[in-house]
Structures are given as C-alpha cells and as structure tokens.
C-alpha cells in the first residue's frame, strides 16, 4: 500500500525519530482558513495531521472541541467542502499526510465504499473514528483497504491486551493511544503509570507505530509523550490557540488579518511543540 | 471482545474504546445474572414489594362505549415513581451493585428515568448523578426537585438543543471520564448490551399484560399500542405478544408540530439509518449526516433516534410505526382525564391519540395501550398551554 500517512509513520521507525500530529477542526473559522492552516502545519514540521469533521453530537470531546465543531457547522462546513479543501491543498502542492477524524455518522451514512472513493480522490490518507471499536470496523477496513487508505483504531488504559492487539492488527499507519480515560482536553500527566502503559502498548503493537493523544499542550508534554510513543498528538490546545488568535483581532479589521493571525499562531505553536521532539538525541532504552 | 450485538442489521456497539471494557464487563455480568435465580428473586421481590408490580389492567369503559372498540390500559402510570422506567432502573442498579459499582450515572428527558434511577439508588445505597437538558429541566421542573430530594445530583446540560439527546451526550462523556461508574441508560437504545438488557427488564409489562387480558377479556388483543421515544415501554409491551401472530403492534412516535424538518421526532417517517449514541438505527439527520433538532410537547419522545429492536421490527413488518402530533396528544390527554379519570403522561397520550385518531377503523377491535406514565410531571406544560389559549 502506498500512502502518505503510512509512509511517514513508518519512516519515523526507520529513522528512529519521533513526530508530531496536530489536530484541527475543519471549517472552524471557515474552510479557507483550514486550507491555510494545513500549509502552515506542514511548514512548521508536523509529521501528519488530523482533520476533524465537525459533528453535532461529539460524545468523546470536551467543551473546547465541542464548541469548535459548533462554530464549524454554523459556518456551513460540509463533508464535501472538506474533501474539496483537501483536494485544493494537494493541488497547491501540499504533501502533509491527512487523516480525517470523524464520528461514524457524518461519513458512514453515505456508505463506506463511496466515502473511501471520495476521500481517496480528494487526497485524504486515512480515517480515525472515535466511536468505532474494532468490533464494528470490518466494513470500513475493507473499503479503506480497497482505496489504499489507512484505518486507525484506539487503545485506552481500560483496554485489555486482547483488545489492544486486535486494534493494532486492524490499524494501518499507526495505533491511536488514549493517554488517559476521559474526553478530549482535560489534561494529561505522563506519570510513571502512563509511561508503563505506553511502553506496554508499544510492545503489543509490534512494528506498528503508536501515537498518543489527550492533554498535550507544551513541549515538555511532547517530550514525555514521545518517550515511548512514536507520535504525539496535539488537539484541544492547538484548536484553542487558533481560535484565540482568530478572534483576538479588532472586530473592524479585515477577515484576512484574522486568518493571518490564526495561521501564524498555529505555525508558531507547532514549531514550539516540535522542540519537544528530543527523542532522536538519545537512543531508545 | 463482544459478539452478537445486533437485531438484524440494526444495533451494534459503536462506542469509544475507553468504554469498551465497561461494556464487556456489563455484558458478561448481565449474561450471568439474567440466568441467576438468586438475582432474579431479589429483583422480583423488589418489583413486588417496593415498586408495586403487578400493575393493573384497566378497561377504559366510557371511551370504549363512545367509540365502539374495547380499550384496555396497562397501568404503568401506577408503578412507584409514576412510570415504567423503574423496572429498568431497579434492574440495572441491582446489577451494578452486584458487580461492585458504587456510583451511578444516568440521563433523563422527561425526568421519569432520572427519578426512577434516583429512587433505585436511594433504595440500594448508591451514589447517583443525573444529566438533564436545560430545556427539559425547566419544563419538567418537579422531577428535578424529586431527584434532589432522593439524594441525586442533577447536572443541567446547557450544550446543543438542551434536551434528551444532549443529556445522553453529557452522560456518555461523564462515563468516558469515569468508566468505573455504571451508566444506567434509560431506554432500549445505545451500544450493546443496553438495548437487549433494557428491553428484558421491561418484558414484565408485556408478560403481565398478556396474562391479564387473557383473564379479564378472555382473549388476546387485536392491536397492542405504545408510544415510542427510545422505545423502552413499547418494547416491554411488544415482547409479551411477539409470538402471537394475530396481535398487531403499533408504535406511536412524536409528530410534534408536523412533518417539517426540526418540528417532530418521527424517525421512521422523516429519518434514515445511521449511528447515534452507540447504535445503528433510524435517525433524524440532514443530508450531511448531522443530527437534526427535534420537537415534541413531550420531553420523553423528543429524541432523534429510535431503539434498534424497533428498527428491526419495522423492517420485518412485525410492528408498524405511526405518529401523533402535539395537538392530537393534548386532545387525548384531555379525553382520558375527563372520561376515565386518568391524567396520562404526555408521552403515553400519543399512544391514546393514535387510537382516537383511528377510532373508526378500530371499531369492534380489542386494543391494549401501554399507559407508560402518569401526567403529574406535565401539569406545568398543560396549564401554560391552557393559559396561552385563554389569552389568545
């Protein structure tokens, strides 16, 4: 399978490096801003990106991402609009691997074979679906595989070894490790217990790279997260930064200025977080 | 790993991975305890000596005489706390206690499930937190007070449409954050094993009703009718008559203010299949898969998805699903109040409304309606509508 996300994640292992995967909510601030943000994330050194499809009922998200989805939907964001934005990003030369992160319904109600064909045509590289455990994964895996797209499943601190192994087996690109129980954006402390869990998951996942998310906000968090994980995911904190920059401009200023401020804030923040990717300077234990 | 989670193509277990261990644990416990004589005896004892089962079956004589049918009412409004919800709340809380849980989470729409769960928790000594949409907390205010009086904490949800859907979102988020708690889902929906388990705790309604109508009317009903929000009272009644091919089954959804988008909660009339709150079923959604707002005068039917077993019964043609509008339900509420001396819940009024709307076609037939709850909680709504009418 030739796929940007798969290749990028695999390359981290080959090079013995760590990576950063920022999450943004598509359409928060409008899809024109989303397009600029994708370029900014790529320039800032992101390994890949999670592009959130806004949903009316996000049961695994905390208040920050709920409100981002509300804003995106109020701005008229649709799945077709997101596909068009990704296609445009590719036309403009964007190479950043993109995983669409969406609850089942906004994509699945169309039927997975159709969604996968559309995603592939747009230049999407994979799917992350927070309300999809491995039990329900088969139809999506089949359609994704037929279109050379990655499917990324989850491991949580509550998951049994059997479940983690099944999720790793069903995943392509990487396995998404939930750093702690809870909704998005509630803070993580990478205490020794969390490190033990990540080390354990890494062992169970074998050759499959693992990414850890939930509560990463500072370069120090990135460093701690990537002690055992290949990729650190930053979501809520980045979405918060972007929104703050986008809305802090004077109300009288041009929309372009607000967008420029948001793009700059996103780039600066991701660059700062990437300084936490210190793992390559020491060897693996 | 969980297997066999579906009713035909509907149902499933579409839950975040963080919850899967809890769902597996719940499924195993339920599989074990449903066949455990001691557990069942304890539950039966609670239902008989605490909840007030069996509930009576009442002939609605004046309405029957007026319309020329034979209308029987299964009186779940007479169950302790005033609705069928206690069957499930007692069952799940007893199960939760059995597996060592000390903290209970629940959502509520009309407040009846919240009250039932608060009641079961008080009785069994469990901590209870109930999530309720701000709109519902206002229109069902007495139930908020009842829950608090029984020691539950009520968390008012201000996000989204601020009704049942948003209360479930928030309860699920709370469960994701605290998977050691037990989430007492209040209807026959959500991820497996909830739809099966909740239906089984309500089967007692249909079993009693079947035995009672055979004894009191000397025969089976021609039609069994129940309102359908998530569908727990309806599945409880229907399961009692599932093997009786001669018994037609009708579920009545909320037609709200009519079939315009956002004005109703008639999923089978205006929806299509998709995934919400853990299961694949019929939902009200827009062309982009976003869940649509709903409307119903009754908070308990004001929900965009229907329980997956109903989706399967509809597909198989074993049950059919109709709807009654707000106005029809309010008319039925008045009829039952004035002619039978029963103030029904606005939810249950929808089932009676379908009967009254189809009275001519139903002439000569024996009917059984599940009167799933009493209307005391709805008096504020009824009075404000009456005052508005008087002032208009």
XYZ file of C-alpha atoms in Angstrom:
677
model
C 0.000 0.000 0.000
C 1.413 3.377 -0.999
C 0.017 6.001 1.307
C 1.490 9.264 2.632
C 0.407 8.580 6.227
C 1.636 5.007 6.253
C 4.970 6.024 4.743
C 5.506 8.953 7.113
C 4.731 6.915 10.239
C 6.859 4.026 9.043
C 9.748 6.372 8.247
C 9.808 7.553 11.877
C 10.621 3.997 12.945
C 13.224 3.595 10.196
C 14.948 6.832 11.215
C 14.441 6.258 14.936
C 12.746 9.632 15.203
C 9.559 10.933 16.810
C 6.819 13.011 15.239
C 4.007 15.442 15.951
C 0.438 15.138 14.695
C -1.640 18.288 15.139
C -5.449 18.139 15.113
C -7.584 20.919 13.707
C -11.369 21.105 13.323
C -12.153 21.543 9.629
C -14.201 24.655 8.965
C -13.575 26.328 12.339
C -13.046 29.884 11.072
C -14.137 28.743 7.608
C -12.637 26.223 5.184
C -10.459 28.922 3.552
C -8.676 29.199 6.897
C -8.468 25.400 7.156
C -6.628 25.308 3.807
C -4.105 27.896 5.007
C -3.680 26.035 8.300
C -2.836 22.778 6.507
C 0.010 24.555 4.712
C 1.131 26.175 7.972
C 1.206 22.839 9.812
C 3.280 21.301 7.036
C 5.738 24.219 7.038
C 6.034 24.041 10.837
C 7.247 20.453 10.687
C 4.200 18.332 11.510
C 4.578 14.652 10.647
C 0.916 14.325 9.720
C -2.363 15.980 10.574
C -5.754 15.000 11.902
C -8.504 16.901 10.173
C -11.621 16.855 12.344
C -15.011 16.584 10.663
C -17.419 18.592 12.823
C -20.348 16.606 14.230
C -23.433 17.770 16.078
C -23.040 15.163 18.858
C -19.374 14.546 19.681
C -19.629 12.200 22.687
C -15.866 11.817 23.211
C -14.994 15.518 23.092
C -14.637 18.089 25.836
C -16.009 21.650 25.682
C -13.226 23.194 23.526
C -13.665 20.744 20.638
C -17.472 20.736 21.030
C -17.530 24.493 20.538
C -15.099 24.266 17.597
C -17.471 21.793 15.925
C -20.435 24.078 16.629
C -18.617 27.020 15.026
C -17.616 24.950 12.002
C -21.171 23.718 11.478
C -22.578 27.224 11.957
C -20.149 28.361 9.235
C -21.762 25.821 6.881
C -18.988 23.210 6.833
C -19.903 20.013 4.967
C -18.049 16.783 4.269
C -17.968 17.668 0.549
C -16.488 21.046 1.438
C -13.771 19.319 3.477
C -12.955 16.953 0.602
C -12.702 19.982 -1.725
C -10.374 21.709 0.730
C -8.070 18.703 0.902
C -8.106 18.412 -2.905
C -7.154 22.069 -3.152
C -4.328 21.557 -0.647
C -2.952 18.742 -2.820
C -3.293 20.860 -5.980
C -1.268 23.551 -4.253
C 1.489 21.046 -3.626
C 0.631 20.070 -0.041
C 2.233 16.758 0.926
C 1.266 16.603 4.623
C -0.388 13.232 5.357
C -4.014 13.804 6.389
C -6.217 11.522 8.485
C -9.853 12.531 8.645
C -11.088 12.286 12.212
C -14.843 11.883 12.229
C -17.567 10.239 14.240
C -19.225 7.423 12.317
C -22.329 9.205 11.084
C -21.140 12.209 9.029
C -19.102 9.825 6.845
C -20.796 6.459 7.330
C -24.333 7.494 6.426
C -23.145 7.777 2.801
C -21.873 4.201 2.766
C -18.176 3.426 3.274
C -17.278 2.353 -0.277
C -18.455 5.731 -1.565
C -16.800 7.717 1.230
C -13.497 5.935 0.739
C -13.511 6.524 -3.017
C -14.277 10.215 -2.464
C -11.618 10.537 0.239
C -9.017 8.880 -1.952
C -9.851 11.165 -4.885
C -9.548 14.221 -2.630
C -6.127 13.211 -1.310
C -7.099 12.060 2.183
C -4.832 9.338 3.612
C -6.878 7.663 6.324
C -9.653 7.695 8.907
C -9.781 7.934 12.686
C -13.277 7.265 14.067
C -13.695 7.759 17.815
C -16.996 5.844 18.067
C -15.719 2.846 16.122
C -14.264 -0.025 18.161
C -12.663 -2.965 16.333
C -15.920 -4.923 16.647
C -17.566 -2.623 14.099
C -14.518 -1.958 11.943
C -14.728 -4.568 9.177
C -16.846 -2.680 6.592
C -14.640 0.383 6.922
C -11.356 -1.531 6.834
C -12.457 -3.333 3.690
C -13.475 -0.166 1.846
C -10.412 1.741 3.050
C -8.030 -1.003 2.018
C -9.559 -1.138 -1.465
C -8.678 2.565 -1.775
C -5.205 2.432 -0.163
C -6.423 4.379 2.856
C -5.337 3.871 6.464
C -7.722 2.926 9.265
C -6.627 3.937 12.739
C -8.143 2.318 15.814
C -7.759 3.125 19.506
C -6.158 1.672 22.611
C -7.215 3.058 26.005
C -5.879 2.492 29.533
C -9.024 0.395 30.116
C -8.367 -1.869 27.089
C -7.383 -5.488 27.660
C -4.294 -6.863 25.922
C -6.577 -8.819 23.609
C -8.311 -5.604 22.586
C -5.066 -3.675 22.110
C -3.678 -6.420 19.903
C -6.890 -6.537 17.871
C -6.859 -2.743 17.465
C -3.215 -2.834 16.372
C -3.951 -5.586 13.882
C -6.863 -3.618 12.408
C -4.868 -0.370 12.217
C -2.697 0.849 9.372
C -0.370 3.859 9.740
C -0.452 3.980 13.491
C -2.413 2.980 16.583
C -4.055 5.846 18.458
C -3.372 5.531 22.180
C -5.650 7.421 24.513
C -3.252 8.635 27.210
C -5.868 8.635 29.942
C -9.576 7.941 30.400
C -11.763 10.939 29.687
C -12.929 13.270 26.970
C -10.543 15.417 24.918
C -8.927 18.427 26.516
C -8.925 17.545 30.188
C -5.175 17.461 30.800
C -2.649 14.651 30.961
C 0.066 13.889 33.388
C 2.607 11.488 31.952
C 3.279 9.870 35.270
C 5.231 6.616 35.563
C 1.975 4.657 35.276
C 1.149 6.314 31.950
C 4.688 5.643 30.723
C 4.343 1.988 31.676
C 1.092 1.822 29.737
C 2.662 3.378 26.633
C 5.635 1.040 26.846
C 3.244 -1.896 27.150
C 1.172 -0.778 24.154
C 4.314 -0.242 22.093
C 5.327 -3.823 22.785
C 1.874 -5.175 21.893
C 1.710 -3.117 18.689
C 4.959 -4.562 17.392
C 6.035 -2.885 14.151
C 3.035 -0.585 14.080
C 3.924 2.950 15.229
C 1.867 4.311 18.117
C 0.571 7.842 18.608
C -0.585 9.220 21.934
C -3.072 11.999 22.450
C -5.182 13.710 25.117
C -3.922 16.726 27.010
C -0.638 17.509 25.241
C -0.045 21.256 25.381
C 3.646 22.033 25.982
C 6.995 20.950 24.518
C 7.610 19.102 27.780
C 4.417 17.096 27.257
C 5.600 16.226 23.753
C 8.942 15.053 25.100
C 7.268 12.929 27.780
C 4.654 11.554 25.374
C 7.238 10.515 22.820
C 9.451 8.711 25.281
C 7.636 5.535 24.242
C 5.198 6.743 21.575
C 6.291 7.471 18.012
C 3.912 10.384 17.598
C 2.483 12.996 19.958
C -0.973 14.305 19.074
C -1.970 17.849 19.986
C -5.625 18.777 19.569
C -7.513 20.836 22.108
C -4.618 23.161 22.939
C -3.946 23.906 19.251
C -7.626 24.461 18.438
C -7.786 26.837 21.403
C -4.674 28.756 20.234
C -6.020 29.112 16.699
C -9.425 30.270 17.847
C -7.943 32.793 20.233
C -5.719 34.286 17.539
C -8.569 34.283 15.021
C -10.932 36.175 17.306
C -8.475 38.483 19.091
C -8.076 40.808 16.094
C -10.062 44.040 16.273
C -13.622 43.450 15.060
C -13.111 46.219 12.461
C -10.089 44.507 10.879
C -10.218 42.591 7.595
C -11.054 38.854 7.798
C -7.746 38.229 6.056
C -5.906 39.727 9.006
C -7.678 37.462 11.468
C -6.858 34.457 9.298
C -3.219 35.540 9.018
C -3.011 35.870 12.786
C -4.511 32.383 13.244
C -2.159 30.842 10.687
C 0.845 32.473 12.313
C -0.243 31.369 15.780
C -0.723 27.787 14.595
C 2.697 27.709 12.894
C 4.495 29.193 15.864
C 2.786 26.870 18.321
C 3.508 23.711 16.325
C 7.137 24.767 15.853
C 7.401 25.333 19.606
C 5.897 21.908 20.333
C 8.314 20.292 17.874
C 11.171 21.426 20.103
C 9.864 18.759 22.470
C 10.757 16.060 19.928
C 14.075 15.498 21.643
C 13.983 11.743 21.475
C 16.262 11.486 18.430
C 19.091 12.939 20.513
C 19.166 9.900 22.767
C 18.812 6.251 21.952
C 15.925 4.063 22.809
C 16.029 2.200 26.088
C -14.433 -8.839 22.527
C -18.187 -8.505 22.152
C -20.133 -10.589 19.658
C -23.775 -10.854 18.581
C -24.770 -7.295 19.175
C -27.433 -6.810 16.540
C -31.114 -7.045 15.783
C -30.838 -7.942 12.102
C -28.721 -5.164 10.656
C -29.521 -2.733 13.490
C -27.844 -2.128 16.837
C -24.146 -2.847 17.326
C -21.599 -1.351 19.665
C -20.396 1.999 18.322
C -18.716 3.252 21.472
C -15.389 4.938 22.229
C -12.647 2.415 23.076
C -12.407 3.816 26.622
C -15.909 2.438 27.303
C -15.430 -0.963 25.720
C -14.025 -2.590 28.853
C -17.054 -1.363 30.820
C -19.419 -2.623 28.121
C -17.695 -6.008 28.073
C -17.913 -6.215 31.864
C -21.567 -5.206 31.766
C -22.390 -7.729 29.081
C -20.739 -10.550 30.984
C -22.435 -9.593 34.242
C -25.805 -9.353 32.564
C -25.410 -12.694 30.762
C -24.602 -14.282 34.082
C -27.201 -12.551 36.256
C -30.155 -12.869 33.884
C -29.889 -16.600 34.414
C -29.071 -16.356 38.114
C -32.016 -17.461 40.250
C -30.900 -15.505 43.301
C -30.537 -12.252 41.386
C -33.891 -12.741 39.684
C -35.562 -13.491 43.020
C -34.152 -10.303 44.527
C -35.350 -8.277 41.545
C -38.808 -9.876 41.629
C -39.050 -9.163 45.324
C -38.205 -5.501 44.771
C -40.689 -5.250 41.919
C -43.465 -6.784 44.016
C -42.880 -5.323 47.466
C -41.339 -1.968 46.566
C -42.293 -0.939 43.037
C -45.883 -2.184 43.170
C -45.987 -4.877 40.492
C -48.109 -6.230 39.020
C -49.709 -3.059 37.742
C -53.425 -3.370 36.910
C -55.056 -3.631 33.515
C -57.985 -1.203 33.310
C -60.859 -1.201 30.822
C -61.455 2.362 29.575
C -65.198 1.916 29.584
C -66.508 5.342 28.632
C -64.086 5.832 25.750
C -64.765 2.265 24.612
C -68.528 2.804 24.659
C -68.214 6.093 22.829
C -66.062 4.738 20.003
C -67.225 1.154 19.744
C -63.903 -0.513 20.497
C -62.624 -2.268 23.607
C -59.738 -0.247 25.034
C -57.586 -1.724 27.787
C -54.930 0.313 29.558
C -51.817 -1.274 31.056
C -51.333 0.933 34.078
C -47.585 1.574 34.255
C -48.575 5.033 35.489
C -49.368 3.292 38.782
C -45.876 1.901 39.206
C -43.870 3.552 42.006
C -42.445 6.890 40.763
C -45.191 7.108 38.147
C -43.780 5.437 35.054
C -42.498 2.137 33.657
C -38.913 3.430 33.949
C -38.460 1.939 37.428
C -38.457 -1.642 36.026
C -35.189 -0.923 34.239
C -33.678 1.382 36.852
C -34.116 -1.209 39.620
C -32.786 -3.974 37.372
C -29.689 -2.091 36.282
C -28.910 -0.633 39.706
C -29.234 -4.050 41.313
C -26.931 -5.447 38.628
C -24.453 -2.583 39.142
C -24.395 -3.201 42.868
C -23.885 -6.908 42.278
C -20.705 -6.199 40.293
C -19.368 -3.796 42.894
C -20.220 -0.427 41.369
C -20.887 2.372 43.841
C -21.513 5.300 41.532
C -24.386 5.572 39.047
C -24.698 7.937 36.089
C -27.938 8.472 34.195
C -29.518 10.789 31.662
C -33.102 11.886 31.668
C -35.502 13.584 29.277
C -38.917 13.882 30.868
C -37.292 13.265 34.225
C -39.030 9.923 34.750
C -35.925 7.839 34.161
C -33.905 10.219 36.301
C -36.438 9.945 39.115
C -36.560 6.158 38.772
C -32.758 5.926 38.896
C -32.538 8.314 41.859
C -35.154 6.150 43.577
C -33.334 2.886 42.900
C -30.057 4.440 44.088
C -31.646 5.689 47.300
C -33.168 2.260 47.906
C -29.933 0.386 47.156
C -27.472 2.859 48.675
C -25.704 4.037 45.523
C -24.374 7.467 44.586
C -26.376 8.997 41.721
C -25.670 11.750 39.167
C -28.352 12.570 36.584
C -27.742 14.606 33.425
C -30.714 16.596 32.151
C -31.023 19.146 29.334
C -31.767 22.706 30.467
C -34.970 22.862 28.402
C -36.242 19.646 29.994
C -35.156 20.693 33.483
C -37.393 23.721 33.043
C -40.440 22.002 31.564
C -40.228 19.048 33.974
C -39.171 21.030 36.998
C -40.982 18.983 39.670
C -38.917 15.957 38.631
C -35.661 17.865 39.213
C -36.803 18.505 42.780
C -37.852 14.883 43.240
C -34.437 13.620 42.185
C -32.682 16.028 44.509
C -34.934 15.095 47.424
C -33.817 11.495 46.982
C -30.176 12.480 47.174
C -29.253 12.544 43.487
C -27.169 15.302 41.965
C -28.775 16.805 38.861
C -26.350 18.189 36.267
C -28.141 20.584 33.919
C -26.786 20.390 30.354
C -26.563 23.706 28.523
C -24.995 22.453 25.271
C -26.764 21.772 21.950
C -30.546 21.604 21.894
C -30.518 21.106 25.690
C -32.902 18.148 25.615
C -32.593 14.353 25.945
C -30.029 13.938 23.142
C -27.665 16.393 24.799
C -28.226 14.811 28.211
C -27.124 11.450 26.744
C -24.069 13.112 25.130
C -23.057 14.517 28.502
C -23.768 11.306 30.424
C -21.634 9.372 27.922
C -18.824 11.917 28.297
C -19.075 11.542 32.068
C -18.869 7.756 31.671
C -15.839 8.045 29.357
C -14.197 10.098 32.132
C -15.248 7.671 34.871
C -15.529 4.174 33.378
C -15.606 2.659 36.891
C -19.113 4.093 37.324
C -22.158 2.343 35.878
C -24.220 4.236 33.334
C -27.915 3.403 33.660
C -29.126 4.142 30.146
C -32.846 4.814 30.331
C -34.157 3.476 27.079
C -33.739 0.457 24.818
C -31.014 2.123 22.791
C -27.301 2.893 22.951
C -24.463 0.381 22.477
C -24.958 -3.332 23.114
C -25.892 -4.727 25.631
C -28.189 -1.831 26.596
C -30.957 -2.355 24.008
C -31.313 -6.046 24.894
C -30.876 -5.600 28.620
C -33.294 -2.678 28.980
C -35.901 -4.494 26.888
C -35.560 -7.558 29.076
C -36.074 -5.546 32.270
C -39.307 -4.186 30.750
C -40.610 -7.516 29.413
C -42.554 -7.814 32.638
C -45.006 -5.247 31.241
C -45.954 -7.392 28.266
C -45.947 -10.666 30.206
C -48.309 -9.296 32.834
C -50.471 -7.582 30.231
C -50.872 -10.801 28.218
C -51.905 -12.837 31.244
C -54.240 -10.098 32.466
C -56.027 -9.541 29.180
C -56.494 -13.291 28.698
C -58.072 -13.437 32.121
C -60.066 -10.183 32.103
C -61.150 -10.095 28.450
C -60.998 -13.803 27.703
C -58.772 -13.312 24.712
C -55.775 -11.680 23.119
C -55.916 -8.079 21.903
C -56.167 -7.325 18.202
C -53.734 -4.424 18.468
C -51.060 -3.536 21.042
C -50.136 0.158 21.038
C -47.399 2.132 22.773
C -45.622 5.435 22.348
C -42.026 5.280 21.110
C -39.285 7.696 22.105
C -36.243 5.485 22.507
C -38.829 2.733 22.722
C -38.419 1.031 26.101
C -42.074 0.952 27.184
C -43.108 -0.154 23.693
C -40.586 -2.988 23.509
C -41.644 -4.070 27.001
C -45.257 -4.371 25.881
C -44.496 -5.815 22.431
C -42.269 -8.594 23.763
C -45.257 -10.009 25.601
C -47.120 -10.514 22.320
C -44.235 -11.180 19.933
C -45.193 -14.834 19.387
C -48.910 -14.080 18.969
C -49.082 -13.540 15.221
C -52.668 -12.322 15.424
C -51.675 -9.355 17.584
C -50.828 -6.336 15.505
C -48.274 -3.978 17.081
C -48.226 -0.222 16.606
C -45.577 2.167 17.896
C -46.535 5.825 18.024
C -43.819 8.439 17.561
C -43.993 12.168 18.232
C -45.371 14.053 15.228
C -44.736 17.352 17.032
C -45.959 20.302 15.017
C -45.951 18.376 11.730
C -43.563 16.750 9.283
C -41.456 19.839 8.610
C -37.740 19.271 9.383
C -36.946 20.018 13.021
C -40.589 20.120 14.082
C -41.115 16.478 15.027
C -39.457 13.280 16.277
C -40.988 10.774 13.824
C -37.834 8.880 12.891
C -39.483 6.265 10.679
C -41.329 8.952 8.716
C -38.584 11.533 8.333
C -35.299 9.754 9.029
C -32.850 7.230 7.643
C -30.426 4.763 9.237
C -27.193 5.942 10.833
C -25.218 5.828 14.087
C -26.001 7.874 17.181
C -25.183 7.168 20.826
C -23.687 3.788 20.162
C -26.080 2.046 17.795
C -27.018 1.802 14.135
C -30.681 2.648 13.782
C -33.188 5.053 12.241
C -32.287 8.660 12.939
C -33.345 12.145 12.014
C -30.325 13.557 10.186
C -29.639 16.071 7.458
C -28.053 15.350 4.067
C -24.601 15.684 5.639
C -25.160 13.204 8.471
C -25.625 15.859 11.164
C -28.319 15.049 13.708
C -31.416 17.215 13.257
C -33.162 19.108 16.026
C -36.432 17.543 17.169
C -39.606 18.849 18.682
C -42.298 17.300 20.799
C -44.566 18.617 23.509
C -43.471 15.535 25.451
C -39.848 15.589 26.593
C -39.632 11.791 26.658
C -40.331 11.438 22.931
C -38.181 14.409 21.933
C -35.241 12.384 20.647
C -33.763 11.888 17.146
C -33.082 8.115 17.244
C -35.195 5.024 17.868
C -34.152 1.825 19.657
C -32.582 -0.695 17.228
C -35.009 -3.519 18.004
C -37.845 -1.310 16.771
C -35.878 -0.655 13.571
C -35.710 -4.410 13.040
C -39.392 -4.982 13.892
C -40.323 -2.291 11.388
C -38.089 -3.802 8.702
C -39.552 -7.255 9.253
C -43.067 -5.798 9.221
C -43.797 -7.264 12.654
C -44.643 -3.823 14.045
C -45.598 -0.620 12.317
C -44.784 2.901 13.393
C -47.164 5.812 13.135
C -47.111 9.232 14.722
C -49.403 11.564 16.641
C -48.974 15.345 16.685
C -48.715 17.566 19.761
C -52.322 18.684 19.313
C -53.604 15.127 18.957
C -51.705 14.097 22.098
C -53.086 17.040 24.065
C -56.597 16.130 22.914
C -56.048 12.537 24.051
C -54.725 13.795 27.390
C -57.972 15.746 27.890
C -60.171 12.816 26.814
C -58.527 10.355 29.162
C -58.622 12.894 32.004
C -62.284 13.802 31.564
C -63.716 10.415 30.629
C -61.576 7.934 32.551
C -60.226 9.957 35.458
C -56.623 9.285 34.469
C -54.096 12.060 33.871
C -51.672 10.354 31.475
C -48.109 11.443 30.747
C -47.879 13.417 27.504
C -45.698 10.585 26.140
C -48.387 7.953 26.773
C -51.028 10.382 25.455
C -49.501 9.847 21.989
C -50.487 6.165 22.068
C -54.029 7.040 23.131
C -54.091 9.766 20.464
C -53.351 7.253 17.696
C -56.275 5.141 18.917
C -58.653 8.117 18.936
C -57.464 9.300 15.503
C -58.134 5.850 14.071
C -61.274 5.144 16.073
C -63.420 4.346 13.064
C -61.012 1.799 11.649
C -60.555 0.281 15.095
C -64.272 -0.191 15.779
C -65.047 -3.629 17.143
C -61.421 -4.345 17.976
C -59.844 -5.185 21.305
C -56.970 -2.779 21.969
C -54.281 -2.611 24.609
C -52.410 0.621 25.194
C -49.391 0.817 27.435
C -50.146 3.776 29.652
C -46.455 4.175 30.362
C -46.603 7.064 32.815
C -48.727 9.497 34.720
C -49.168 13.145 33.795
C -48.386 14.968 37.024
C -44.964 15.993 35.700
C -46.664 17.610 32.682
C -49.143 19.792 34.548
C -46.985 22.933 34.182
C -46.906 22.392 30.398
C -50.640 21.716 30.266
C -51.534 24.753 32.402
C -49.300 27.121 30.442
C -50.836 25.907 27.153
C -54.303 26.365 28.648
C -53.468 29.881 29.849
C -51.973 30.780 26.466
C -55.147 29.590 24.775
C -57.334 31.529 27.200
C -55.337 34.701 26.490
C -55.264 34.360 22.747
